[in-house]
Every structure is written in C-alpha cells, then in structure tokens.
mmCIF file of C-alpha atoms in Angstrom:
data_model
loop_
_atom_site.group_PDB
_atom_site.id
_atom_site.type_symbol
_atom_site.label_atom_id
_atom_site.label_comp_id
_atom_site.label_asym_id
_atom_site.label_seq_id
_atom_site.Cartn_x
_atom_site.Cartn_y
_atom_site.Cartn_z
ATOM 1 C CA UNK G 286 25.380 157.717 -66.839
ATOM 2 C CA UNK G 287 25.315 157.341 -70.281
ATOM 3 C CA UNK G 288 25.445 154.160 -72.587
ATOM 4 C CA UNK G 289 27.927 154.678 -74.741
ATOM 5 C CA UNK G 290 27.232 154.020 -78.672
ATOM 6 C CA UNK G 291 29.629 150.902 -80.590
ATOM 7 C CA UNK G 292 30.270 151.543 -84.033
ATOM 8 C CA UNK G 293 30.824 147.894 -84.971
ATOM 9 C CA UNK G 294 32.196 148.914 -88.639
ATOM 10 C CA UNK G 295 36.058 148.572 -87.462
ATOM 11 C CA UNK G 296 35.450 144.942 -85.590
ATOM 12 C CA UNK G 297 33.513 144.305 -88.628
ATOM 13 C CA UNK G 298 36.309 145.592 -91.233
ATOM 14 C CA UNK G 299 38.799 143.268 -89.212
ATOM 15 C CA UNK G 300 37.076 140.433 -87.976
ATOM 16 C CA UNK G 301 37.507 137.788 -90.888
ATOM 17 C CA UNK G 302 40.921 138.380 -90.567
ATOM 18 C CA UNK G 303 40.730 136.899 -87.014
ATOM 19 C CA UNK G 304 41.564 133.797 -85.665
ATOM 20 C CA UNK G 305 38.997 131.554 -83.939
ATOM 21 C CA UNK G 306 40.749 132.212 -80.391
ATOM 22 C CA UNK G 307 40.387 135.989 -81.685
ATOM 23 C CA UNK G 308 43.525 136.494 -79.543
ATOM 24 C CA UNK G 309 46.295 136.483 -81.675
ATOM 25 C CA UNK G 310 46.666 139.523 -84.246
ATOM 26 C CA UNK G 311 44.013 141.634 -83.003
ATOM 27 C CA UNK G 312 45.209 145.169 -83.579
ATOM 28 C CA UNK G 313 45.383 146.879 -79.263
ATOM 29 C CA UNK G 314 42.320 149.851 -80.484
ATOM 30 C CA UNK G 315 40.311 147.097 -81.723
ATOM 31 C CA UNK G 316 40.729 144.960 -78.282
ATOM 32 C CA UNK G 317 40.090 148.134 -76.681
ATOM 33 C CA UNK G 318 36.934 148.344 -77.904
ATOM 34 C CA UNK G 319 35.939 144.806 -77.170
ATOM 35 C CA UNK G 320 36.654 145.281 -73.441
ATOM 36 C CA UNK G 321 34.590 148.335 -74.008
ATOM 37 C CA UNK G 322 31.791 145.968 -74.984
ATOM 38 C CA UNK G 323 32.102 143.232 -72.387
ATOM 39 C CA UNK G 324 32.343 146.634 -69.837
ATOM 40 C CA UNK G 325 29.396 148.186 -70.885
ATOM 41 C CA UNK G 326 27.542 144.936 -70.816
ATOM 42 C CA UNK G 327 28.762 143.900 -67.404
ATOM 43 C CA UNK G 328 28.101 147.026 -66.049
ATOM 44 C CA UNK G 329 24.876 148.383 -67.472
ATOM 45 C CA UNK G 330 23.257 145.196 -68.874
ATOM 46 C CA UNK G 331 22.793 147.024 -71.884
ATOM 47 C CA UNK G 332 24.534 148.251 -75.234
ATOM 48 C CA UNK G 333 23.765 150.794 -77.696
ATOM 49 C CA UNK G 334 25.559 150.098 -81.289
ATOM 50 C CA UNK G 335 25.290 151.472 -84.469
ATOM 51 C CA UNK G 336 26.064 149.146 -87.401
ATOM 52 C CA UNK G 337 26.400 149.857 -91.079
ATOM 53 C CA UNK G 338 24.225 146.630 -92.216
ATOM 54 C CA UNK G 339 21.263 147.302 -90.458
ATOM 55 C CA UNK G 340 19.861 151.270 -91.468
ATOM 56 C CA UNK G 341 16.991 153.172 -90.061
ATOM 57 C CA UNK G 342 15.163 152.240 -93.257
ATOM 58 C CA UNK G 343 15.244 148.972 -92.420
ATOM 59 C CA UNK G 344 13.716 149.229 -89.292
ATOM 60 C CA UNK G 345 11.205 151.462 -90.580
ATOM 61 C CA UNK G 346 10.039 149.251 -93.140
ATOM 62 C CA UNK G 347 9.710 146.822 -90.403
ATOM 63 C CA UNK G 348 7.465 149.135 -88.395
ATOM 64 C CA UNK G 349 5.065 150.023 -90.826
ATOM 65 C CA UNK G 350 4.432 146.461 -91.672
ATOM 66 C CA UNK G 351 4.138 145.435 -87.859
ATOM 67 C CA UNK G 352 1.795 148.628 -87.498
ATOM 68 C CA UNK G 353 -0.412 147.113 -90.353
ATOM 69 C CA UNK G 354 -0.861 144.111 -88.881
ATOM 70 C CA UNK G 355 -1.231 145.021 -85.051
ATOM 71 C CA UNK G 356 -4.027 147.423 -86.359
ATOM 72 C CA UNK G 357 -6.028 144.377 -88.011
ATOM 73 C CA UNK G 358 -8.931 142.942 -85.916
ATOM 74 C CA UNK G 359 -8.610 140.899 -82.980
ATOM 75 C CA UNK G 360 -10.266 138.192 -84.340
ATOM 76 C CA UNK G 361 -8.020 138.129 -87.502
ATOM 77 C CA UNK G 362 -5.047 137.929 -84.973
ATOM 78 C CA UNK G 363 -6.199 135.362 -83.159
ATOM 79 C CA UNK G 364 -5.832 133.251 -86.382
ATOM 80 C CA UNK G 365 -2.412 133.806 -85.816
ATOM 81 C CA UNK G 366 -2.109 132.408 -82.183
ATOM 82 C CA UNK G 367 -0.633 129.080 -80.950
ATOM 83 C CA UNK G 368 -1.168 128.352 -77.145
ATOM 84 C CA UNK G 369 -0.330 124.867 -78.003
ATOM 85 C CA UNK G 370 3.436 125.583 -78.447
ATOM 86 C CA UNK G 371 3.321 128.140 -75.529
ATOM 87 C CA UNK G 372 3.165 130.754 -78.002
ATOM 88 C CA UNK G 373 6.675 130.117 -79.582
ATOM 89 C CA UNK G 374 5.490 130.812 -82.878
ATOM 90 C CA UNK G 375 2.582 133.193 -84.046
ATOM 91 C CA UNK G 376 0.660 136.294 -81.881
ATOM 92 C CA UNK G 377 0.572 136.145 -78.297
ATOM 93 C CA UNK G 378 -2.649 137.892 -77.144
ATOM 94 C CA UNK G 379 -2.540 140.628 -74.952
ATOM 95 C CA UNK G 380 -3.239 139.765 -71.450
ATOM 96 C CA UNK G 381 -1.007 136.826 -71.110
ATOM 97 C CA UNK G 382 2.308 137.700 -70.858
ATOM 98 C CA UNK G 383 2.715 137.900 -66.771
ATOM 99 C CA UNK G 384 5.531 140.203 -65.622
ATOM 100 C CA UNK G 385 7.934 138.466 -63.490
ATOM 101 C CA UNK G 386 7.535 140.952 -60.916
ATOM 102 C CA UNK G 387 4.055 139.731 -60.044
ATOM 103 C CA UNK G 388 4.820 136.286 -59.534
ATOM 104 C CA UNK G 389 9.038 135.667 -58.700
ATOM 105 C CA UNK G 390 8.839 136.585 -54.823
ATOM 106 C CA UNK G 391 13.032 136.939 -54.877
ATOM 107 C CA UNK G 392 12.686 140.161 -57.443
ATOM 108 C CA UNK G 393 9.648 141.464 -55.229
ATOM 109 C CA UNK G 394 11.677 141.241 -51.764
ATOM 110 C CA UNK G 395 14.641 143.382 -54.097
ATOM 111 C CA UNK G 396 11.686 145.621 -55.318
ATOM 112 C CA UNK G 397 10.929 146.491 -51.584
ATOM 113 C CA UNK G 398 14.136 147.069 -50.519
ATOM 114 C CA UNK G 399 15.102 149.941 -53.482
ATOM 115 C CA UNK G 400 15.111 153.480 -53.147
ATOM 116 C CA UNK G 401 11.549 155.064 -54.084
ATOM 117 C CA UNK G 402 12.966 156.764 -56.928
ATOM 118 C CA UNK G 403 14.503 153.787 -58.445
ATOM 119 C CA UNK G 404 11.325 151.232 -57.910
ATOM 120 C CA UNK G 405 9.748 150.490 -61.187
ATOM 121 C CA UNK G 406 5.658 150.785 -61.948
ATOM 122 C CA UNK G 407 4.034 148.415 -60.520
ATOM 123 C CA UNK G 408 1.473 146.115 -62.829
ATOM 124 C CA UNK G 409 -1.876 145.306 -61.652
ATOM 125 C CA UNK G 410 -1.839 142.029 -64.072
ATOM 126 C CA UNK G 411 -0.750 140.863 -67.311
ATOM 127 C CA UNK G 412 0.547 142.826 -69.895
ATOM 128 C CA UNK G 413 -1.359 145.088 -72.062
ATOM 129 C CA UNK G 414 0.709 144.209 -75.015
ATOM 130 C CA UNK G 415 0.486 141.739 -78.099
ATOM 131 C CA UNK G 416 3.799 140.152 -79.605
ATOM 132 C CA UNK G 417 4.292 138.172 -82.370
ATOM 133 C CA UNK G 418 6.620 135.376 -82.543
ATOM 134 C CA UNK G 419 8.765 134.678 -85.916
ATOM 135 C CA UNK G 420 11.603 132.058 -86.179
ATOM 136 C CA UNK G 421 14.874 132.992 -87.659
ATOM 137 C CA UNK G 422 17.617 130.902 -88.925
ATOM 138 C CA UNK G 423 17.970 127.605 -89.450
ATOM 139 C CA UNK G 424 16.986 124.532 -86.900
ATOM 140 C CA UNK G 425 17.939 121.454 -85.739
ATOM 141 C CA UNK G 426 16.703 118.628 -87.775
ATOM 142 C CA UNK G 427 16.738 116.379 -84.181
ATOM 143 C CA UNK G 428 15.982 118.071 -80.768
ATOM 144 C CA UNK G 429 14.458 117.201 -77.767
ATOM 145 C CA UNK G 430 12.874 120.237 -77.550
ATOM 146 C CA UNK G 431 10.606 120.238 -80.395
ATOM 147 C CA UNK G 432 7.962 123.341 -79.046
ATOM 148 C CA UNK G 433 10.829 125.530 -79.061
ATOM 149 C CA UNK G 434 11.963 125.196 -82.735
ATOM 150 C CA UNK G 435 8.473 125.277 -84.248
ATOM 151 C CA UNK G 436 7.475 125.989 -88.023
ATOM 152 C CA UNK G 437 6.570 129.719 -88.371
ATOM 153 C CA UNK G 438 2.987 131.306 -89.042
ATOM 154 C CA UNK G 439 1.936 133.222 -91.735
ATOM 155 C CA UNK G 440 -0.744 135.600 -91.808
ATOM 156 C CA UNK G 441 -3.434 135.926 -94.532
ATOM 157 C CA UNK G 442 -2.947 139.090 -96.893
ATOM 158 C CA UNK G 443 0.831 140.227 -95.909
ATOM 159 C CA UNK G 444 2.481 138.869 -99.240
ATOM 160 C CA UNK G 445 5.829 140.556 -97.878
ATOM 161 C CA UNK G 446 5.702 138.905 -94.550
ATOM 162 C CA UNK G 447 8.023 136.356 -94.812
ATOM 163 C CA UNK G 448 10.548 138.155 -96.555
ATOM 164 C CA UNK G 449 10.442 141.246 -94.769
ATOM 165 C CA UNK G 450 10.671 139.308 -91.278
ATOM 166 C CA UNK G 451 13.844 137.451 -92.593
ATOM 167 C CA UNK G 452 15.385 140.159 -93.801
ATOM 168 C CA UNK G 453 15.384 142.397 -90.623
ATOM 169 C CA UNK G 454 15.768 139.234 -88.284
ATOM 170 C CA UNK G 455 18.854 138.189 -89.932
ATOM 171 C CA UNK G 456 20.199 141.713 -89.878
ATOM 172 C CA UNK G 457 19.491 142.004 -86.375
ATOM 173 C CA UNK G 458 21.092 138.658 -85.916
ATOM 174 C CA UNK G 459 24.304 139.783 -87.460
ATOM 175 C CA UNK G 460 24.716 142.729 -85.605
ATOM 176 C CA UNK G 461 24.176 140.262 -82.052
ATOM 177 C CA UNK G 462 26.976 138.041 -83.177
ATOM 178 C CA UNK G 463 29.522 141.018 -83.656
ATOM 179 C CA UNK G 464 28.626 142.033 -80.524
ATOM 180 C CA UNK G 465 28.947 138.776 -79.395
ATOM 181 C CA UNK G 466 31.806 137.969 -80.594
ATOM 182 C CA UNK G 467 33.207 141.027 -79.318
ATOM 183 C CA UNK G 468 32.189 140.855 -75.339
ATOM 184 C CA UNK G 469 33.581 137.324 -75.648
ATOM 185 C CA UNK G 470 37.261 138.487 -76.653
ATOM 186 C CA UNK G 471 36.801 141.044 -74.031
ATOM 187 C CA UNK G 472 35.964 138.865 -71.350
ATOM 188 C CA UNK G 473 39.075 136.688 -72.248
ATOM 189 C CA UNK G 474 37.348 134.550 -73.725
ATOM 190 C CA UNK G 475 37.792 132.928 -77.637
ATOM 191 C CA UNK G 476 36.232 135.003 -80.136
ATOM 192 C CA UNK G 477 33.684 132.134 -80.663
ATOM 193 C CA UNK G 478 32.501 131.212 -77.337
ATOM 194 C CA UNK G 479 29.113 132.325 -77.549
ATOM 195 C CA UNK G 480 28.382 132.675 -81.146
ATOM 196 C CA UNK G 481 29.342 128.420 -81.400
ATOM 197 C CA UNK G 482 26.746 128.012 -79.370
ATOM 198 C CA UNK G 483 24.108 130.174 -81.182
ATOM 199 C CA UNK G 484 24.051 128.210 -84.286
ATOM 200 C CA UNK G 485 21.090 126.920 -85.001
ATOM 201 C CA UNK G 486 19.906 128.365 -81.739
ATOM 202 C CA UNK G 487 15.914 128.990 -81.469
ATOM 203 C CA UNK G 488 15.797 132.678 -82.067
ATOM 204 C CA UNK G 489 12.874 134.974 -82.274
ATOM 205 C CA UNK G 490 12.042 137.677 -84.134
ATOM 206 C CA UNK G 491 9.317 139.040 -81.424
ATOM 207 C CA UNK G 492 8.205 142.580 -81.849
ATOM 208 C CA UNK G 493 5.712 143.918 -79.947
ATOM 209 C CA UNK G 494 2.324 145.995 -80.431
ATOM 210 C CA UNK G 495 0.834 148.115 -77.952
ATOM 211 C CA UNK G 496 -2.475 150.225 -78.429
ATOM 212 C CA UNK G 497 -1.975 153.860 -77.629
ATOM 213 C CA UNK G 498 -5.198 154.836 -78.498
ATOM 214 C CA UNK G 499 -6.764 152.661 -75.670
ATOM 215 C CA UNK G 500 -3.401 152.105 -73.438
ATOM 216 C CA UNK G 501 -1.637 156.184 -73.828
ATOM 217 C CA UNK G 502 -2.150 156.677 -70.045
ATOM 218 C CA UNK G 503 0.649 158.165 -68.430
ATOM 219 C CA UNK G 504 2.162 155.387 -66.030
ATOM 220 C CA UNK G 505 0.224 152.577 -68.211
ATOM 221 C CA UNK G 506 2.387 149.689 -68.266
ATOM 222 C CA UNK G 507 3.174 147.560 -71.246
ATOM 223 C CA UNK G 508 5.878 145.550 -70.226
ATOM 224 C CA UNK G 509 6.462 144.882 -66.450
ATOM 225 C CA UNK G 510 10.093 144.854 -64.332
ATOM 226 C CA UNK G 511 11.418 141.866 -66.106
ATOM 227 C CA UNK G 512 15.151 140.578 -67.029
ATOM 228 C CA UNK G 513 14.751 138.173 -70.530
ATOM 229 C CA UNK G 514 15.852 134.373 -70.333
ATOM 230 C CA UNK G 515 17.513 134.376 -73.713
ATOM 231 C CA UNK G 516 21.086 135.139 -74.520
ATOM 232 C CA UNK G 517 21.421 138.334 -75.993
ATOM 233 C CA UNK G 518 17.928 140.909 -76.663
ATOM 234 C CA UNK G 519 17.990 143.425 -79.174
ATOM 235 C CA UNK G 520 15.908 145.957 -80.485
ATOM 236 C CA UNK G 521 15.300 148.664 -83.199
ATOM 237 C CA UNK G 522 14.234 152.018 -82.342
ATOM 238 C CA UNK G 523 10.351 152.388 -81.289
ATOM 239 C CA UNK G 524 9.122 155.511 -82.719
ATOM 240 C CA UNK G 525 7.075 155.684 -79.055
ATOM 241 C CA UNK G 526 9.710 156.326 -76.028
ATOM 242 C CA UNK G 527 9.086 154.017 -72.957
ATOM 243 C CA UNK G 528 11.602 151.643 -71.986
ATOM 244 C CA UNK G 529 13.234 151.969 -68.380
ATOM 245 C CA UNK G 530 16.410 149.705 -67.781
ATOM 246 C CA UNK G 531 18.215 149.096 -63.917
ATOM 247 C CA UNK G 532 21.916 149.213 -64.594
ATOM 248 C CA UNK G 533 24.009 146.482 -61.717
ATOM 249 C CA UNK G 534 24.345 149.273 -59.869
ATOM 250 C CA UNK G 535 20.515 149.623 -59.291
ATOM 251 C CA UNK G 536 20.275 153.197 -60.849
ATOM 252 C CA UNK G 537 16.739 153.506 -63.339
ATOM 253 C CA UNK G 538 17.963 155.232 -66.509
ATOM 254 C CA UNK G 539 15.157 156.438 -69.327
ATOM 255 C CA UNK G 540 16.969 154.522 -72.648
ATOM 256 C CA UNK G 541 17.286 157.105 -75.886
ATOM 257 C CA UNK G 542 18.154 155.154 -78.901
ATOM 258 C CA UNK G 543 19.463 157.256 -81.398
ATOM 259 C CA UNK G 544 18.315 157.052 -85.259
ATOM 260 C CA UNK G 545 19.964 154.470 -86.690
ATOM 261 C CA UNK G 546 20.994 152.667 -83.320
ATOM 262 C CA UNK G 547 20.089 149.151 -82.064
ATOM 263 C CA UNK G 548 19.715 148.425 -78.582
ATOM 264 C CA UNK G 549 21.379 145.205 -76.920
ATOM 265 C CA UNK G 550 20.132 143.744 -73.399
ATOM 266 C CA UNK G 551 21.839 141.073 -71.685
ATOM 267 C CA UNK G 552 19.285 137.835 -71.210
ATOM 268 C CA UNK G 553 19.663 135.228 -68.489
ATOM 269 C CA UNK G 554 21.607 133.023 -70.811
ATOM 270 C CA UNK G 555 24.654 135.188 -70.925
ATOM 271 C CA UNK G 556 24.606 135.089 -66.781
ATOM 272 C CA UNK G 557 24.994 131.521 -66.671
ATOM 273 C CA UNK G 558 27.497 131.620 -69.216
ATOM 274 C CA UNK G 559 29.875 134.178 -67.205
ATOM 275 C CA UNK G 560 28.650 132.894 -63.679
ATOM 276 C CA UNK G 561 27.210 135.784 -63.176
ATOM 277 C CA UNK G 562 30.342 138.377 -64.047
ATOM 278 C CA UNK G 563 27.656 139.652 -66.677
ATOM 279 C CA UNK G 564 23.656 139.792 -65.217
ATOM 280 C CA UNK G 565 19.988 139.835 -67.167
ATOM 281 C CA UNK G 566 19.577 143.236 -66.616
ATOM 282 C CA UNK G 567 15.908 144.131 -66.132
ATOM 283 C CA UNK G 568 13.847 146.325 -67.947
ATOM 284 C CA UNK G 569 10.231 147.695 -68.251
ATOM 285 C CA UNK G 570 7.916 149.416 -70.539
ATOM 286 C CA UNK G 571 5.800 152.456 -69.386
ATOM 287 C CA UNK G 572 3.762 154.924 -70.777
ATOM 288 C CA UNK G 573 5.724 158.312 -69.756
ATOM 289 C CA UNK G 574 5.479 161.963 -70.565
ATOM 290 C CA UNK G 575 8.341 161.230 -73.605
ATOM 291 C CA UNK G 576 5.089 158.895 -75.023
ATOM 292 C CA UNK G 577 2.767 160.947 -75.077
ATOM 293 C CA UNK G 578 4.352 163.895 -77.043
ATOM 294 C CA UNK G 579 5.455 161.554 -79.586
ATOM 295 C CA UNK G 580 1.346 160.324 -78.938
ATOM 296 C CA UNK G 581 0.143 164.244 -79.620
ATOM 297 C CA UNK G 582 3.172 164.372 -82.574
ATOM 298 C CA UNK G 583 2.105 160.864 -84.064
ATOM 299 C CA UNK G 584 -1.751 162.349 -83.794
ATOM 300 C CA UNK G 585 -0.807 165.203 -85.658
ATOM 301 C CA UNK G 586 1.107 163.748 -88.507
ATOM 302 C CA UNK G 587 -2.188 160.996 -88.568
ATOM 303 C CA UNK G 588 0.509 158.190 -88.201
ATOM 304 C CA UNK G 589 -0.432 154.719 -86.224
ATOM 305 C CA UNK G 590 -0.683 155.064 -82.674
ATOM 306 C CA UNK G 591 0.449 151.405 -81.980
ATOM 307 C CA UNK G 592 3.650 150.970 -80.435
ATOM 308 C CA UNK G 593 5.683 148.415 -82.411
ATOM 309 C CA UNK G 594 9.275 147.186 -80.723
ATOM 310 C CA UNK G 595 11.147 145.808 -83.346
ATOM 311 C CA UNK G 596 12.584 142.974 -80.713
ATOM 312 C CA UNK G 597 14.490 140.355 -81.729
ATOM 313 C CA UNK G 598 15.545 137.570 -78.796
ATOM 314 C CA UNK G 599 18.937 135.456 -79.076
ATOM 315 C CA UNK G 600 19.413 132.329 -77.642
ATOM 316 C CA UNK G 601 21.447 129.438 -77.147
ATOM 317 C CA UNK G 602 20.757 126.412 -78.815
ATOM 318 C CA UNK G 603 18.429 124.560 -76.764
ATOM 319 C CA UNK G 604 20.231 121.139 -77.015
ATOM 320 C CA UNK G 605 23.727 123.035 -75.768
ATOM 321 C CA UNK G 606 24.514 123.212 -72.596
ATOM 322 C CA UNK G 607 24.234 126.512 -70.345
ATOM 323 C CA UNK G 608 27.615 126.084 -67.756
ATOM 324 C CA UNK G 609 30.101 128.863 -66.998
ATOM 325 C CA UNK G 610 32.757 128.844 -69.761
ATOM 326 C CA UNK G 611 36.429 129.274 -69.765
ATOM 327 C CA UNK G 612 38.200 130.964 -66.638
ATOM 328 C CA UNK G 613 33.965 131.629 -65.704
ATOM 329 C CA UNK G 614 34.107 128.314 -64.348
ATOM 330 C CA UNK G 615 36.772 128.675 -61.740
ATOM 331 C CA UNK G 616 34.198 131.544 -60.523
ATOM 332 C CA UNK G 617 33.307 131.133 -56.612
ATOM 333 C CA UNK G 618 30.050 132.042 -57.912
ATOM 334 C CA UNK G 619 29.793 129.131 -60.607
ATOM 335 C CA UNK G 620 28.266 126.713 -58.070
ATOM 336 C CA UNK G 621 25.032 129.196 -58.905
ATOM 337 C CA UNK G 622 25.191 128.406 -62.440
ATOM 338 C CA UNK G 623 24.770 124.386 -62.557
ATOM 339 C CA UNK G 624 24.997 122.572 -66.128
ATOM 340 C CA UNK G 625 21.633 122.121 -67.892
ATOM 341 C CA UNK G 626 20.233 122.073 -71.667
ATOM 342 C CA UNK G 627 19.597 125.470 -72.734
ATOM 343 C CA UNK G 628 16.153 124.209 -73.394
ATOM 344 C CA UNK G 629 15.379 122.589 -70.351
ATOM 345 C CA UNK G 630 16.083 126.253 -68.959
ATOM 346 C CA UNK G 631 14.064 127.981 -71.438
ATOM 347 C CA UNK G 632 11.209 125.366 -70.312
ATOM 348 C CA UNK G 633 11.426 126.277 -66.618
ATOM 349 C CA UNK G 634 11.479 130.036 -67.010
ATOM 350 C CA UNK G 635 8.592 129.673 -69.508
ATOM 351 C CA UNK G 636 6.573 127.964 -66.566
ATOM 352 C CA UNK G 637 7.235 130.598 -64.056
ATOM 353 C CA UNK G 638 5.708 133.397 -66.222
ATOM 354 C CA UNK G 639 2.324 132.233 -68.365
ATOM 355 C CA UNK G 640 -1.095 133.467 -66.924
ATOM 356 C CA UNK G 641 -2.516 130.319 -67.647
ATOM 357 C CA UNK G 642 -0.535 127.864 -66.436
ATOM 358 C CA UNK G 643 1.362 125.821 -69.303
ATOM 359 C CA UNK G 644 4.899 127.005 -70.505
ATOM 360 C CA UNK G 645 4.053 130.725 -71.862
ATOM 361 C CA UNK G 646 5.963 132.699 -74.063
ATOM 362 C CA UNK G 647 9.597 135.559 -73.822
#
C-alpha cells in the first residue's frame, strides 16, 4: 500500500473562504479530498502532503544547521540540556529516551503475537539518539502546567538559531493545521475542532541527531516501536532513510518521503479526540540497507553523517481538555477515552517513558 501524497494548495486557495463549521459552501472535490485526509489518517496513521509554503530549501537549511550543531562536542551540548523540566526545552542526551516497547507490557504482549515479518527491531536499551527541544508559538500567560510551556534555550555561537527554528517550526505548524483542519471536516466534524484547541498549545520543534559514523550498523536502532502522545507529528525529509511505520491493519511499510514532502503521524492526542476512530500509529527508526547507501553516498560527497529529523510535535493545549468530540462521543468506544487536561496526559505518558525516573521527554 501506498500513502498517498495531499497537495494542500486547493484547501489552502479555498479555505478563508470557509465558514467556521467548514460545512456550508465547501465546493464536493474539495470535501473529497478532506475525507481523503481523515481516510488516510484513520487508516494508515500517517499522511504524506506536499505544501507550497514549506519548500525543500527550507528544510535543507534546517538540516545543515541541525547537522552543525549535533556535530559540536558533547560537552558543549550538554550546556544545552534541562533534566529539570524533563527535557521540554533544550538537548536531550542520547541514552535517555526509553522506547515504549521496553517498558509498556500491553504493546509487548501485541509485539508477541505479530507475524515475524511484521515485528519491529527490538532495542536492547535507550535510544542512541539526541533531540533537541525548541518551543513554537505563543503560550499561555497562566497554566497549571508550567514544565510544559518552558522558555526556550539558546546555544552559544548559532546567531541564526532562533530565527531559523521559528521560521521552519511555524511553517511546519501551518501545514499541521491545514491538515488539521481538513481530517476534521472529513470526519464530520467543524472545520475548527482541533485547530481551537491547538492555540497556544505547547508545541515542539524536536529534531533529532543520530551519529552514523559510530551508530551506521545495519539493524542499529535509533528510535524504538513507539506511537507519539501529541496530537499531530510531522516531519521534513531526512536525507538518511530509516523510518518503519505499522498501518491499523498491522502491515510494516518502509516510509519514502518524496523531495519536497512532509510527513504527518497521528499522536495519541488525536485518538482520544475521535475515541479511537483515528489511532497513534507507531513507528520506529532503524538503520537499514536504504541508510547505508545514502551512508557510502553521504561519504562520498564528504557531507555530515549525522542523521537530523526535522520533527516537529503538535499538541493540544495542555489546559484543554482531551474527551471525544462531536458525534466521537456517542462512540461505544468513548468510555476508553475519559476527560482529562491535555497536560495532565502529557504528564503521565512522560512518566511511563524516562530512563531515569522523573517525567522524560516526546
């Protein structure tokens, strides 16, 4: 099966001409498409789109700059770090992000009981990656959850940081609430279901850097079998393949992002909010035989051998509440789905996954 691309320039063309609903007016190829979006979501966790505001320039700048810095010394990095506020803001070392696989025993007992050739890699302990968390958008000027909507950090000798970070983070964050705004029309839903309760929502700009010259082992895993707890995940192309996603049907698909093309995931947040019509699809990062040619090309052209994911995590705000919305809530499946603070939830999945025992990080 293959995930079909979105152009989002039509909804984009149109949408300001929509109402709030988004169901009155909306031309029948345009809601079409929209039930192609809430489709593809619901059945493949996962969304490739191409859209004209974000260019493979952009992401490229991006890249090089993350390369730069994920190529600095450890110790300069670890300036950067912020255990304190479970790594909300700042690096995140390598070695403590936990894959949920090791420690949720509900997605082991569904690990055993796949087909061979659909089980993922199994990790032999925390992640091999660093990640580097960057705020975008505005905040709350009262919350109760204060960790969550920390001030960023800003590392020494990257006079472009801040504005290169915004500017690809707010692209990215654009091209989420199209998307959004889409799958919520085709659900049946008013165009503004989920975007009203983005704003102002603690998202991350979190990309990720992993060493190929000491990690390019075939089967080497980065990221292990996870699903993400935020709404909506999205990522630029990674100029290293290695990203296996489970579609609901359990099938393990190898994800090709073409040039220009961003990559949607649906998080946990966008379960609760559909009772479970729409499911965190789970993913993983590997080192495959796809990685190392671009390795031996990358070599070659004497171009960084870290692997940067341009990954940007959306999320509900945390002092919204996470229920089933609209006809969702009549779901027999809703009762799964309890009301809580988006926060709160954030909190709780945070706990489950940190090597060390406080609240962790995405």
């Amino acid at each position: 099966m293959e995930i079909p691309v979105i152009d989002l320039a039509p909804y984009l063309e149109f949408s300001s001409k929509l109402s709030d609903s988004g169901k009155e007016g909306i031309d029948p190829q345009l809601k079409c498409l929209c039930s192609e979006v809430s489709r593809t979501l619901r059945e493949t966790g996962a969304l490739l789109v191409n859209d004209p505001r974000c260019t493979a320039q952009d992401n490229d700048l991006f890249i090089d700059m993350m390369e730069k810095y994920f190529e600095m010394p450890d110790d300069f990095k670890r300036l950067q770090e912020r255990p304190h506020l479970h790594y909300q803001v700042g690096v995140t070392p390598e070695g403590v992000e936990v894959p949920r696989s090791l420690v949720d025993e509900e997605i082991q007992e569904k690990l055993r009981a796949m087909p061979i050739e659909f089980q993922p890699f199994t990790p032999t302990g925390p992640d091999p990656k660093w990640r580097y968390m960057w705020r975008v958008g505005p905040r709350p000027s009262n919350t109760h959850f204060k960790e969550l909507n920390s001030e960023p950090v800003i590392p020494e000798g990257f006079p472009d940081w801040k504005d290169t970070m915004d500017s690809w983070g707010h692209k990215m964050i654009s091209a989420i609430e199209a998307v959004a705004e889409m799958a919520a029309i085709g659900f049946g839903l008013q165009k503004d279901a989920f975007t009203s309760l983005m704003k102002q929502g603690p998202h991350l700009l979190a990309p990720t850097g992993s060493d190929l010259r000491r990690h390019g082992q075939v089967d080497t895993v980065f990221a292990g079998y996870h699903y993400d707890l935020n709404f909506l995940t999205i990522h630029g192309r990674s100029r290293f393949p290695g990203l296996n996603i489970w579609l609901r049907n359990g099938q393990k698909m190898d994800v090709k992002v073409p040039v220009g093309c961003l990559l949607i995931q649906t998080g946990k947040q966008i379960e609760w909010l559909t009772a479970g019509d729409c499911i965190a699809g789970m993913h993983e990062v590997v080192v495959t035989n796809r990685t190392t040619d671009a390795i031996k090309l990358a070599l070659e052209q004497n171009r960084s051998l870290w692997r940067v994911s341009s990954t940007l995590f959306a999320h509900i705000a945390s002092d919204d509440v996470l229920k089933p919305l609209g006809h969702f809530a009549e779901s027999p499946l809703a009762c799964k789905y309890p009301p809580m603070f988006a926060g709160e939830f954030v909190e709780q999945e945070l706990a489950v996954i940190n090597l060390k025992g406080s609240k962790g990080d995405l």
